[in-house]
mmCIF file of C-alpha atoms in Angstrom:
data_model
loop_
_atom_site.group_PDB
_atom_site.id
_atom_site.type_symbol
_atom_site.label_atom_id
_atom_site.label_comp_id
_atom_site.label_asym_id
_atom_site.label_seq_id
_atom_site.Cartn_x
_atom_site.Cartn_y
_atom_site.Cartn_z
ATOM 1 C CA MET A 1 -34.321 0.698 -6.283
ATOM 2 C CA ALA A 2 -36.677 3.257 -4.507
ATOM 3 C CA ASP A 3 -35.252 5.221 -1.487
ATOM 4 C CA ALA A 4 -31.812 4.352 -2.287
ATOM 5 C CA VAL A 5 -29.235 4.632 0.722
ATOM 6 C CA ILE A 6 -25.443 3.823 1.093
ATOM 7 C CA ASP A 7 -22.520 4.543 3.102
ATOM 8 C CA LEU A 8 -19.254 5.404 1.761
ATOM 9 C CA ASN A 9 -16.222 4.090 3.372
ATOM 10 C CA ALA A 10 -12.521 4.254 2.720
ATOM 11 C CA ASP A 11 -8.972 2.882 3.828
ATOM 12 C CA LEU A 12 -7.218 5.399 6.141
ATOM 13 C CA GLY A 13 -4.388 5.833 8.251
ATOM 14 C CA GLU A 14 -2.367 3.668 5.766
ATOM 15 C CA GLY A 15 1.014 4.826 6.649
ATOM 16 C CA PHE A 16 4.041 4.264 8.947
ATOM 17 C CA GLY A 17 6.186 6.538 10.829
ATOM 18 C CA ARG A 18 7.350 9.455 8.035
ATOM 19 C CA TRP A 19 5.599 7.311 5.431
ATOM 20 C CA THR A 20 2.127 8.205 4.025
ATOM 21 C CA LEU A 21 -0.194 6.867 1.765
ATOM 22 C CA THR A 22 -3.747 8.261 1.854
ATOM 23 C CA ASP A 23 -4.977 11.753 2.127
ATOM 24 C CA ASP A 24 -6.913 11.393 5.415
ATOM 25 C CA GLU A 25 -8.090 14.738 5.921
ATOM 26 C CA ALA A 26 -9.605 15.139 2.507
ATOM 27 C CA LEU A 27 -11.368 11.684 2.501
ATOM 28 C CA LEU A 28 -12.770 12.376 5.816
ATOM 29 C CA SER A 29 -14.443 15.334 4.467
ATOM 30 C CA VAL A 30 -16.430 13.092 2.207
ATOM 31 C CA VAL A 31 -16.749 9.618 3.591
ATOM 32 C CA THR A 32 -19.264 8.565 6.121
ATOM 33 C CA SER A 33 -17.319 5.542 7.479
ATOM 34 C CA ALA A 34 -13.443 5.361 7.973
ATOM 35 C CA ASN A 35 -11.746 2.200 7.869
ATOM 36 C CA VAL A 36 -8.402 2.619 10.141
ATOM 37 C CA ALA A 37 -5.453 0.850 9.595
ATOM 38 C CA CYS A 38 -4.412 -0.836 13.040
ATOM 39 C CA GLY A 39 -0.797 -1.250 12.814
ATOM 40 C CA PHE A 40 -0.529 -4.699 11.057
ATOM 41 C CA HIS A 41 -0.248 -3.721 7.298
ATOM 42 C CA ALA A 42 -0.158 -0.188 8.025
ATOM 43 C CA GLY A 43 -0.633 2.562 10.670
ATOM 44 C CA ASP A 44 1.243 3.631 14.043
ATOM 45 C CA PRO A 45 -0.130 4.530 17.164
ATOM 46 C CA SER A 46 0.105 8.521 16.102
ATOM 47 C CA THR A 47 -1.560 7.930 12.773
ATOM 48 C CA MET A 48 -4.417 6.056 14.651
ATOM 49 C CA ARG A 49 -4.496 8.769 16.865
ATOM 50 C CA ARG A 50 -4.708 11.490 14.254
ATOM 51 C CA VAL A 51 -7.202 9.748 12.001
ATOM 52 C CA CYS A 52 -9.317 9.035 15.068
ATOM 53 C CA ALA A 53 -9.690 12.877 16.117
ATOM 54 C CA LEU A 54 -10.365 13.959 12.693
ATOM 55 C CA ALA A 55 -13.115 11.327 12.227
ATOM 56 C CA ALA A 56 -14.685 12.270 15.680
ATOM 57 C CA GLU A 57 -14.580 16.072 14.723
ATOM 58 C CA ARG A 58 -16.510 15.350 11.404
ATOM 59 C CA GLY A 59 -19.221 12.743 12.624
ATOM 60 C CA VAL A 60 -17.410 10.008 10.562
ATOM 61 C CA ARG A 61 -17.757 6.471 12.104
ATOM 62 C CA ILE A 62 -14.363 4.767 12.814
ATOM 63 C CA GLY A 63 -13.892 1.139 11.821
ATOM 64 C CA ALA A 64 -11.176 -1.320 12.924
ATOM 65 C CA GLN A 65 -9.472 -2.519 9.574
ATOM 66 C CA VAL A 66 -7.997 -5.550 10.815
ATOM 67 C CA SER A 67 -5.504 -7.437 8.629
ATOM 68 C CA TYR A 68 -2.712 -10.019 8.779
ATOM 69 C CA ARG A 69 0.482 -9.028 10.337
ATOM 70 C CA ASP A 70 2.208 -8.079 7.156
ATOM 71 C CA LEU A 71 3.907 -4.597 7.204
ATOM 72 C CA ALA A 72 6.262 -5.329 4.447
ATOM 73 C CA GLY A 73 3.576 -6.740 2.219
ATOM 74 C CA PHE A 74 1.017 -3.996 3.072
ATOM 75 C CA GLY A 75 -1.225 -6.845 4.196
ATOM 76 C CA ARG A 76 -1.583 -8.288 0.745
ATOM 77 C CA ARG A 77 0.399 -11.514 0.726
ATOM 78 C CA ALA A 78 -1.440 -14.669 1.605
ATOM 79 C CA MET A 79 -0.581 -16.242 4.920
ATOM 80 C CA ASP A 80 -1.364 -19.092 7.013
ATOM 81 C CA VAL A 81 -1.871 -17.959 10.763
ATOM 82 C CA PRO A 82 -3.218 -20.613 13.163
ATOM 83 C CA PRO A 83 -6.910 -19.617 14.161
ATOM 84 C CA ASP A 84 -6.599 -19.259 17.648
ATOM 85 C CA GLU A 85 -3.333 -16.965 17.066
ATOM 86 C CA LEU A 86 -5.376 -15.011 14.387
ATOM 87 C CA ALA A 87 -8.408 -14.484 16.483
ATOM 88 C CA ASP A 88 -5.696 -13.031 19.471
ATOM 89 C CA GLU A 89 -4.257 -10.546 16.578
ATOM 90 C CA ILE A 90 -7.836 -9.493 15.647
ATOM 91 C CA ALA A 91 -8.872 -8.531 19.048
ATOM 92 C CA TYR A 92 -5.467 -7.071 19.787
ATOM 93 C CA GLN A 93 -6.125 -4.540 16.689
ATOM 94 C CA ILE A 94 -9.364 -3.791 17.720
ATOM 95 C CA GLY A 95 -8.381 -3.067 21.025
ATOM 96 C CA ALA A 96 -5.703 -0.772 20.100
ATOM 97 C CA LEU A 97 -7.989 1.278 17.905
ATOM 98 C CA GLN A 98 -10.348 1.660 20.701
ATOM 99 C CA VAL A 99 -8.053 3.387 22.811
ATOM 100 C CA PHE A 100 -7.662 6.190 20.372
ATOM 101 C CA ALA A 101 -11.173 6.421 19.415
ATOM 102 C CA ARG A 102 -12.279 6.669 22.681
ATOM 103 C CA ALA A 103 -9.724 9.358 23.584
ATOM 104 C CA ALA A 104 -11.455 11.020 20.571
ATOM 105 C CA GLY A 105 -14.866 10.788 22.061
ATOM 106 C CA SER A 106 -15.686 8.413 19.641
ATOM 107 C CA ARG A 107 -15.813 4.762 19.618
ATOM 108 C CA VAL A 108 -14.858 1.631 17.101
ATOM 109 C CA SER A 109 -18.387 1.114 15.452
ATOM 110 C CA TYR A 110 -17.530 -1.777 12.985
ATOM 111 C CA VAL A 111 -14.827 -4.151 11.641
ATOM 112 C CA LYS A 112 -13.818 -4.989 8.153
ATOM 113 C CA PRO A 113 -10.620 -7.277 7.329
ATOM 114 C CA HIS A 114 -7.939 -5.736 4.844
ATOM 115 C CA GLY A 115 -6.348 -7.421 1.684
ATOM 116 C CA ALA A 116 -5.286 -10.815 2.072
ATOM 117 C CA LEU A 117 -7.383 -11.642 5.006
ATOM 118 C CA TYR A 118 -10.387 -9.673 3.298
ATOM 119 C CA ASN A 119 -10.107 -12.108 0.412
ATOM 120 C CA ARG A 120 -9.176 -15.208 2.282
ATOM 121 C CA VAL A 121 -12.397 -15.047 4.525
ATOM 122 C CA VAL A 122 -14.655 -14.908 1.395
ATOM 123 C CA ALA A 123 -14.426 -18.666 1.033
ATOM 124 C CA ASP A 124 -12.252 -19.895 3.939
ATOM 125 C CA ALA A 125 -14.541 -20.656 6.898
ATOM 126 C CA GLU A 126 -12.025 -21.699 9.420
ATOM 127 C CA GLN A 127 -10.303 -18.138 9.153
ATOM 128 C CA ALA A 128 -13.433 -16.425 8.575
ATOM 129 C CA GLN A 129 -14.508 -18.062 12.105
ATOM 130 C CA ALA A 130 -10.990 -16.839 13.616
ATOM 131 C CA VAL A 131 -11.995 -13.278 12.656
ATOM 132 C CA VAL A 132 -15.474 -13.648 14.282
ATOM 133 C CA THR A 133 -13.871 -15.155 17.537
ATOM 134 C CA GLY A 134 -11.238 -12.215 17.634
ATOM 135 C CA ILE A 135 -13.988 -9.588 17.193
ATOM 136 C CA GLN A 136 -15.959 -11.419 20.036
ATOM 137 C CA ARG A 137 -12.957 -11.503 22.300
ATOM 138 C CA SER A 138 -12.527 -7.516 21.440
ATOM 139 C CA GLY A 139 -15.891 -7.159 23.374
ATOM 140 C CA ALA A 140 -14.496 -6.194 26.671
ATOM 141 C CA ALA A 141 -12.475 -3.509 25.084
ATOM 142 C CA VAL A 142 -15.448 -2.218 23.225
ATOM 143 C CA GLY A 143 -18.093 -2.779 25.680
ATOM 144 C CA GLU A 144 -21.128 -1.704 23.626
ATOM 145 C CA GLY A 145 -22.300 -4.994 22.365
ATOM 146 C CA PRO A 146 -21.524 -7.059 19.045
ATOM 147 C CA LEU A 147 -19.866 -4.868 16.522
ATOM 148 C CA PRO A 148 -20.792 -4.833 13.227
ATOM 149 C CA VAL A 149 -18.823 -6.801 10.194
ATOM 150 C CA LEU A 150 -18.320 -4.994 6.810
ATOM 151 C CA GLY A 151 -17.744 -7.589 4.186
ATOM 152 C CA LEU A 152 -18.293 -8.920 0.551
ATOM 153 C CA PRO A 153 -21.966 -10.277 0.066
ATOM 154 C CA GLY A 154 -22.169 -13.949 -0.117
ATOM 155 C CA SER A 155 -19.013 -14.497 2.186
ATOM 156 C CA ARG A 156 -18.163 -17.027 4.584
ATOM 157 C CA LEU A 157 -17.210 -14.136 6.859
ATOM 158 C CA LEU A 158 -20.767 -12.461 7.070
ATOM 159 C CA ALA A 159 -22.084 -16.183 7.251
ATOM 160 C CA VAL A 160 -20.125 -17.044 10.311
ATOM 161 C CA ALA A 161 -20.656 -13.606 11.640
ATOM 162 C CA GLU A 162 -24.275 -13.430 11.285
ATOM 163 C CA SER A 163 -24.475 -17.110 13.048
ATOM 164 C CA ALA A 164 -22.737 -15.641 15.770
ATOM 165 C CA GLY A 165 -25.166 -12.857 16.140
ATOM 166 C CA LEU A 166 -23.079 -10.105 15.026
ATOM 167 C CA PRO A 167 -24.560 -7.489 12.554
ATOM 168 C CA VAL A 168 -23.349 -7.752 8.964
ATOM 169 C CA VAL A 169 -23.227 -5.155 6.383
ATOM 170 C CA THR A 170 -22.627 -6.174 2.699
ATOM 171 C CA GLU A 171 -19.939 -4.036 0.726
ATOM 172 C CA ALA A 172 -19.296 -3.229 -2.971
ATOM 173 C CA PHE A 173 -16.359 -1.667 -5.048
ATOM 174 C CA ALA A 174 -17.023 0.498 -7.832
ATOM 175 C CA ASP A 175 -13.138 0.437 -8.821
ATOM 176 C CA ARG A 176 -12.707 -3.213 -8.856
ATOM 177 C CA ALA A 177 -13.415 -5.609 -11.606
ATOM 178 C CA TYR A 178 -16.025 -8.490 -10.589
ATOM 179 C CA THR A 179 -16.101 -12.235 -11.658
ATOM 180 C CA TRP A 180 -19.111 -13.615 -12.500
ATOM 181 C CA ALA A 181 -19.558 -15.150 -9.201
ATOM 182 C CA GLY A 182 -19.553 -11.890 -7.547
ATOM 183 C CA THR A 183 -16.127 -12.145 -6.000
ATOM 184 C CA LEU A 184 -13.324 -9.570 -6.889
ATOM 185 C CA VAL A 185 -10.840 -10.129 -9.520
ATOM 186 C CA PRO A 186 -7.819 -10.714 -7.873
ATOM 187 C CA ARG A 187 -5.151 -7.951 -8.030
ATOM 188 C CA ARG A 188 -2.725 -9.781 -9.419
ATOM 189 C CA GLU A 189 -4.647 -10.078 -12.919
ATOM 190 C CA PRO A 190 -5.053 -7.748 -15.440
ATOM 191 C CA ASP A 191 -7.595 -5.096 -15.182
ATOM 192 C CA ALA A 192 -8.592 -5.843 -11.683
ATOM 193 C CA VAL A 193 -8.636 -2.324 -10.604
ATOM 194 C CA ILE A 194 -10.378 0.400 -12.700
ATOM 195 C CA HIS A 195 -8.540 3.431 -13.036
ATOM 196 C CA ASP A 196 -11.047 5.188 -15.463
ATOM 197 C CA PRO A 197 -13.018 7.907 -12.977
ATOM 198 C CA GLU A 198 -16.009 8.032 -15.459
ATOM 199 C CA LYS A 199 -16.420 4.379 -15.343
ATOM 200 C CA VAL A 200 -15.837 4.301 -11.559
ATOM 201 C CA ILE A 201 -18.534 6.702 -11.010
ATOM 202 C CA THR A 202 -20.920 5.114 -13.481
ATOM 203 C CA ARG A 203 -20.215 1.906 -11.512
ATOM 204 C CA ALA A 204 -20.736 3.313 -8.084
ATOM 205 C CA VAL A 205 -24.291 4.840 -9.079
ATOM 206 C CA GLY A 206 -25.261 1.677 -10.613
ATOM 207 C CA ILE A 207 -24.288 -0.587 -7.364
ATOM 208 C CA ALA A 208 -26.211 1.955 -5.139
ATOM 209 C CA ARG A 209 -29.037 2.914 -7.071
ATOM 210 C CA ASP A 210 -29.819 -0.398 -9.377
ATOM 211 C CA GLY A 211 -28.076 -3.192 -6.962
ATOM 212 C CA SER A 212 -26.268 -4.193 -9.986
ATOM 213 C CA VAL A 213 -22.376 -4.032 -11.382
ATOM 214 C CA GLU A 214 -20.967 -4.968 -14.710
ATOM 215 C CA ALA A 215 -18.946 -8.284 -14.288
ATOM 216 C CA VAL A 216 -16.011 -9.303 -16.560
ATOM 217 C CA GLY A 217 -17.228 -9.820 -19.881
ATOM 218 C CA GLY A 218 -19.700 -7.062 -19.852
ATOM 219 C CA GLU A 219 -22.609 -8.520 -18.511
ATOM 220 C CA PRO A 220 -24.312 -7.308 -15.464
ATOM 221 C CA ILE A 221 -24.642 -9.085 -12.145
ATOM 222 C CA ALA A 222 -26.627 -8.534 -8.963
ATOM 223 C CA VAL A 223 -24.614 -6.595 -6.116
ATOM 224 C CA GLU A 224 -26.092 -6.085 -2.569
ATOM 225 C CA ALA A 225 -24.270 -3.533 -0.924
ATOM 226 C CA ARG A 226 -24.956 -1.126 1.997
ATOM 227 C CA SER A 227 -21.631 0.363 1.816
ATOM 228 C CA LEU A 228 -19.427 1.433 -0.976
ATOM 229 C CA CYS A 229 -15.625 1.451 -0.620
ATOM 230 C CA VAL A 230 -13.653 4.382 -2.229
ATOM 231 C CA HIS A 231 -9.958 3.181 -2.033
ATOM 232 C CA GLY A 232 -7.749 5.734 -0.370
ATOM 233 C CA ASP A 233 -4.576 4.972 -2.000
ATOM 234 C CA THR A 234 -5.868 5.628 -5.613
ATOM 235 C CA PRO A 235 -4.403 8.933 -6.986
ATOM 236 C CA GLY A 236 -6.749 11.803 -6.702
ATOM 237 C CA ALA A 237 -8.962 9.484 -4.233
ATOM 238 C CA ALA A 238 -10.298 12.648 -2.499
ATOM 239 C CA GLN A 239 -11.474 14.152 -5.502
ATOM 240 C CA LEU A 240 -12.869 10.885 -7.051
ATOM 241 C CA ALA A 241 -14.881 10.695 -3.980
ATOM 242 C CA TRP A 242 -16.555 13.836 -3.889
ATOM 243 C CA ARG A 243 -17.323 13.200 -7.713
ATOM 244 C CA ILE A 244 -19.026 9.983 -6.682
ATOM 245 C CA ARG A 245 -21.021 11.531 -4.053
ATOM 246 C CA GLY A 246 -22.225 14.370 -6.399
ATOM 247 C CA ALA A 247 -23.091 11.605 -8.465
ATOM 248 C CA LEU A 248 -25.128 9.451 -6.082
ATOM 249 C CA ALA A 249 -27.043 12.534 -5.134
ATOM 250 C CA SER A 250 -28.080 13.770 -8.398
ATOM 251 C CA ALA A 251 -29.330 9.952 -9.017
ATOM 252 C CA GLY A 252 -31.214 10.240 -5.978
ATOM 253 C CA VAL A 253 -29.064 8.280 -3.531
ATOM 254 C CA ARG A 254 -28.807 9.309 -0.021
ATOM 255 C CA VAL A 255 -25.425 9.139 1.642
ATOM 256 C CA GLU A 256 -25.275 7.985 5.134
ATOM 257 C CA ALA A 257 -23.610 5.731 7.641
ATOM 258 C CA PHE A 258 -24.777 2.375 8.362
ATOM 259 C CA THR A 259 -24.288 2.656 11.756
#
């Protein structure tokens, strides 16, 4: 793939009170976009403020990582939320993060669902529409035009967002197993998460440079991605992110934010 370019994003601010999960400071020295937890699956006001301040200092784009209201389950449990209620909750989370992004001299630049919500809106058009409606409702708080939506290629979320006039950004995961259909293998299944750093690095380069990744069974499938997610809750995530970035550079892939 000529002139390959990719964004590196990571889920950050995933703590609550005295409990912390991600090495935000270290990851913000590597990634170009930060998916900041907005308080529903993780995160609290002080954490949100701190991550926004660090991201602004380092020129990292700030994204709202919105989720179902599920602190106890880290946003990974399936939930049935009425669409209008979900739309309000999405708008609420984006607006809360915007306060701290603005205070840091930056802004919310995009939106990405988390966990169970991310997986649900791959195929559920009603919940996807609720997320898009929530993003639209947040417009008054953001005040700078339609927010881009980061999601899985071919998902209902990106289709609905595009139909509504929102910019869409395709995303891939180097450390997650893929099905033949191009969807992520559910975390409850064996080997859904890839822990071998060398394999993750190889997959990252393949996604960014060649637009392909090895699916379950060993055969490659096409993957369209403008952004590559580096999971912040992986042990040694920052070190792995640096290695991925170095490997991308060596492969001739330019790393830069999509917004």
